[in-house]
Coordinates of C-alpha atoms and ligand atoms in Angstrom, one line a residue:
X1 CA 159.6 78.5 83.2
X2 CA 161.2 75.7 82.5
X3 CA 158.1 72.9 81.6
X4 CA 155.3 76.0 80.6
X5 CA 154.9 76.5 77.7
X6 CA 155.0 79.2 75.8
X7 CA 152.4 81.6 74.7
X8 CA 152.0 82.8 71.7
X9 CA 152.7 86.9 70.5
X10 CA 149.7 87.9 68.7
X11 CA 150.8 90.3 66.3
X12 CA 148.4 92.3 64.1
X13 CA 149.3 93.2 60.7
X14 CA 147.3 94.2 57.1
X15 CA 145.5 90.7 55.4
X16 CA 148.5 89.0 52.6
X17 CA 148.1 86.0 51.5
X18 CA 149.9 84.2 53.9
X19 CA 147.2 84.3 56.0
X20 CA 144.4 80.7 56.3
X21 CA 141.2 83.7 55.6
X22 CA 139.6 80.7 54.7
X23 CA 138.9 78.8 58.3
X24 CA 138.2 81.9 59.6
X25 CA 134.6 81.1 61.8
X26 CA 133.3 84.4 64.5
X27 CA 129.4 82.7 64.0
X28 CA 128.3 86.0 62.2
X29 CA 128.3 85.2 58.8
X30 CA 127.9 88.0 57.0
X31 CA 131.4 88.9 59.1
X32 CA 133.0 85.5 57.8
X33 CA 131.2 86.0 54.1
X34 CA 133.9 89.0 54.2
X35 CA 136.9 87.4 54.7
X36 CA 136.1 84.8 53.1
X37 CA 135.4 86.7 50.5
X38 CA 135.2 90.0 49.7
X39 CA 138.2 91.4 52.0
X40 CA 140.8 90.3 49.3
X41 CA 139.2 92.1 45.9
X42 CA 138.4 95.3 48.2
X43 CA 142.3 95.7 50.0
X44 CA 143.0 95.4 46.1
X45 CA 140.8 97.4 45.1
X46 CA 141.6 100.0 47.6
X47 CA 138.2 100.5 49.4
X48 CA 139.1 98.9 52.4
X49 CA 142.9 98.0 54.2
X50 CA 141.9 94.6 56.2
X51 CA 144.1 94.2 58.9
X52 CA 144.7 90.9 61.3
X53 CA 145.8 89.3 64.5
X54 CA 147.5 86.0 64.1
X55 CA 149.3 84.0 67.1
X56 CA 151.2 82.3 64.2
X57 CA 151.1 84.9 60.9
X58 CA 148.7 82.0 59.6
X59 CA 145.6 81.9 61.9
X60 CA 144.0 84.8 61.5
X61 CA 142.2 84.7 65.4
X62 CA 140.2 88.6 64.6
X63 CA 140.0 90.9 61.9
X64 CA 139.1 94.4 61.5
X65 CA 139.0 97.2 58.4
X66 CA 139.5 101.0 58.3
X67 CA 139.0 103.1 55.2
X68 CA 138.2 106.4 54.3
X69 CA 134.6 108.4 54.6
X70 CA 132.8 111.9 55.1
X71 CA 130.1 112.9 57.8
X72 CA 128.2 116.0 57.8
X73 CA 128.5 117.8 60.4
X74 CA 124.7 117.8 60.6
X75 CA 124.7 114.3 62.1
X76 CA 127.4 114.7 64.8
X77 CA 124.8 115.9 68.4
X78 CA 124.9 119.9 68.1
X79 CA 127.5 120.0 70.8
X80 CA 130.5 118.2 69.4
X81 CA 129.8 120.5 65.9
X82 CA 130.0 123.8 67.6
X83 CA 133.6 123.0 67.7
X84 CA 134.1 122.1 63.9
X85 CA 134.7 124.3 61.7
X86 CA 130.9 125.0 59.6
X87 CA 131.9 122.8 56.2
X88 CA 128.6 120.7 55.9
X89 CA 130.9 117.4 55.1
X90 CA 133.8 116.4 57.9
X91 CA 136.5 114.4 57.2
X92 CA 136.4 111.0 59.4
X93 CA 137.5 107.6 59.7
X94 CA 135.0 104.1 59.3
X95 CA 136.4 101.7 60.7
X96 CA 133.7 98.8 58.9
X97 CA 134.0 95.7 60.4
X98 CA 135.2 94.3 63.9
X99 CA 134.8 90.4 64.4
X100 CA 137.3 87.7 66.5
X101 CA 137.0 84.6 65.6
X102 CA 134.5 81.7 68.4
X103 CA 137.6 79.6 69.2
X104 CA 139.7 83.3 70.5
X105 CA 136.5 84.5 72.2
X106 CA 137.1 86.4 75.6
X107 CA 140.4 86.8 75.7
X108 CA 141.1 90.7 74.7
X109 CA 141.6 90.6 71.0
X110 CA 138.6 92.1 70.2
X111 CA 139.6 95.2 72.7
X112 CA 143.6 95.3 70.8
X113 CA 141.4 95.6 67.7
X114 CA 139.8 98.1 68.2
X115 CA 143.2 100.1 70.1
X116 CA 145.4 99.2 67.7
X117 CA 142.2 100.9 64.2
X118 CA 142.6 104.3 66.9
X119 CA 146.2 104.2 67.3
X120 CA 147.3 104.0 63.0
X121 CA 143.4 106.5 62.1
X122 CA 145.0 109.0 65.4
X123 CA 148.5 107.9 63.0
X124 CA 147.5 108.6 60.0
X125 CA 145.4 111.7 60.7
X126 CA 148.2 113.3 61.7
X127 CA 148.7 114.2 57.7
X128 CA 145.4 113.3 56.0
X129 CA 142.9 114.5 58.3
X130 CA 140.2 113.1 59.4
X131 CA 138.0 114.6 62.4
X132 CA 136.6 111.7 64.3
X133 CA 136.7 107.6 64.0
X134 CA 132.6 106.3 62.5
X135 CA 131.4 102.5 63.3
X136 CA 128.4 101.2 62.5
X137 CA 127.3 98.3 64.7
X138 CA 125.8 94.8 62.9
X139 CA 122.7 94.8 66.3
X140 CA 121.9 96.4 69.4
X141 CA 123.7 93.5 71.0
X142 CA 127.4 94.9 69.6
X143 CA 126.7 98.8 71.1
X144 CA 127.9 97.9 74.3
X145 CA 131.3 97.3 73.5
X146 CA 131.5 100.5 71.2
X147 CA 130.1 102.9 74.4
X148 CA 132.3 101.5 77.3
X149 CA 135.3 102.5 75.1
X150 CA 134.1 105.8 74.4
X151 CA 132.4 105.5 71.4
X152 CA 129.0 107.6 71.2
X153 CA 125.9 107.1 69.2
X154 CA 124.8 109.8 66.2
X155 CA 122.0 110.9 67.0
X156 CA 120.4 110.6 63.5
X157 CA 120.9 107.0 62.0
X158 CA 120.5 103.7 64.0
X159 CA 123.6 102.1 65.7
X160 CA 125.9 104.7 64.2
X161 CA 128.4 105.5 66.7
X162 CA 132.1 108.0 66.6
X163 CA 134.5 108.3 68.4
X164 CA 136.3 112.5 68.1
X165 CA 139.5 111.9 67.4
X166 CA 140.6 114.3 70.0
X167 CA 139.8 111.7 72.1
X168 CA 140.8 109.3 70.2
X169 CA 144.7 111.1 70.9
X170 CA 143.7 110.8 75.0
X171 CA 143.1 107.5 75.2
X172 CA 146.9 108.0 72.9
X173 CA 149.0 110.2 76.0
Ligands
COA201 C1 132.4 91.7 70.2 C2 133.6 91.3 69.8 C3 134.5 91.4 68.6 C4 134.1 91.0 71.2 O1 135.9 90.5 71.1 P1 136.9 89.5 72.1 O2 138.2 89.5 71.3 O3 135.2 88.5 72.2 O4 136.2 91.2 73.0 P2 137.0 91.1 74.3 O5 137.7 89.7 74.9 O6 138.8 92.1 74.2 O7 136.4 91.9 75.6 C5 136.9 92.9 75.8 C6 136.1 93.7 76.3 O8 134.8 93.9 75.8 C7 133.2 93.3 76.4 N1 132.8 92.6 75.2 C8 132.9 92.0 74.1 N2 132.0 91.6 73.6 C9 131.2 92.6 74.1 C10 129.4 92.7 73.4 N3 129.5 91.8 72.8 N4 129.1 93.5 73.9 C11 129.7 94.4 75.3 N5 130.5 94.4 76.0 C12 132.1 93.6 74.8 C13 134.6 92.5 77.5 O9 133.3 91.6 78.3 C14 134.7 92.7 77.3 O10 135.2 93.8 78.8 P3 135.8 93.6 80.3 O11 137.0 94.7 79.8 O12 135.4 95.1 81.0 O13 136.3 92.6 80.3 C15 133.5 89.4 69.4 O14 132.5 89.0 70.2 C16 132.5 89.5 68.1 O15 134.2 89.2 67.0 N6 131.9 89.2 67.7 C17 131.0 89.2 66.6 C18 130.9 90.2 65.9 C19 130.7 91.7 66.3 O16 129.6 91.3 67.3 N7 131.1 92.7 65.8 C20 131.6 94.0 66.7 C21 130.7 94.4 66.3 S1 130.4 94.7 64.9

C-alpha cells in the first residue's frame, strides 16, 4: 500500500565475508563469541557450516550451525532404537548452535532458523544418511524451545535432544 514502509525480506544463507559478525548480540556470551571468533574458522576447517538469517545481506539477525555427528544406539530411547538396525552407532546431524539477536527476538526468526535447519538436514540425509537431528540445549530454559517442535530428550545425556528423521520428513510432507 502506498506510504507504507516496505518490510525487509529475510533470507537464510550460509555465513560469508559480507555478513557483519561483530555486531551480532544475542545476550549469551558463548553464542556471541562463537560467531565473532570461531564460526569463520569452523567453516574454513569444515568442522561446522554456519547459516545466518539476514534482512539486508549484511546484518545477522540470527544464526545456526550444522555438522555431521553420531549417537550410540543405547543412548536413544528403546522405543525409537528398536526401529533401527542394531549398529552400535547411528549417523545423525548436529544442530550445534542456534541464536537470534536481541534486536530481532520474538518475531519468528528462531522458528524460521529451526525449520530451515531441519529442511536442509532432511535434504542432505537423502544423499549422506542421517537418522536424526541432535541438539544440545544451552540450559534448562532453552529446552522448551525445542520440545515444542517435537524434540525428545535423550535419557542418558543431560539437555541433549533429538528428532528422528522420520518425524522431520512428516513435517515437510
Ligand atoms: C531461543 C531463541 C532462539 C528464540 O528466538 P526467537 O526468534 O525469539 O523465537 P521465535 O520468535 O521464533 O519464537 C518461536 C516460538 O518459540 C517460543 N520461544 C521463544 N523462545 C523460547 C524459549 N526460550 N523457550 C520456549 N519457547 C520459546 C516463542 O514463544 C514462539 O512460540 P509460538 O510460536 O507458540 O508463539 C532466542 O531467544 C535466543 O537466541 N536465545 C538465546 C540463545 C538460546 O537460548 N538458543 C537456543 C538454545 S541453544
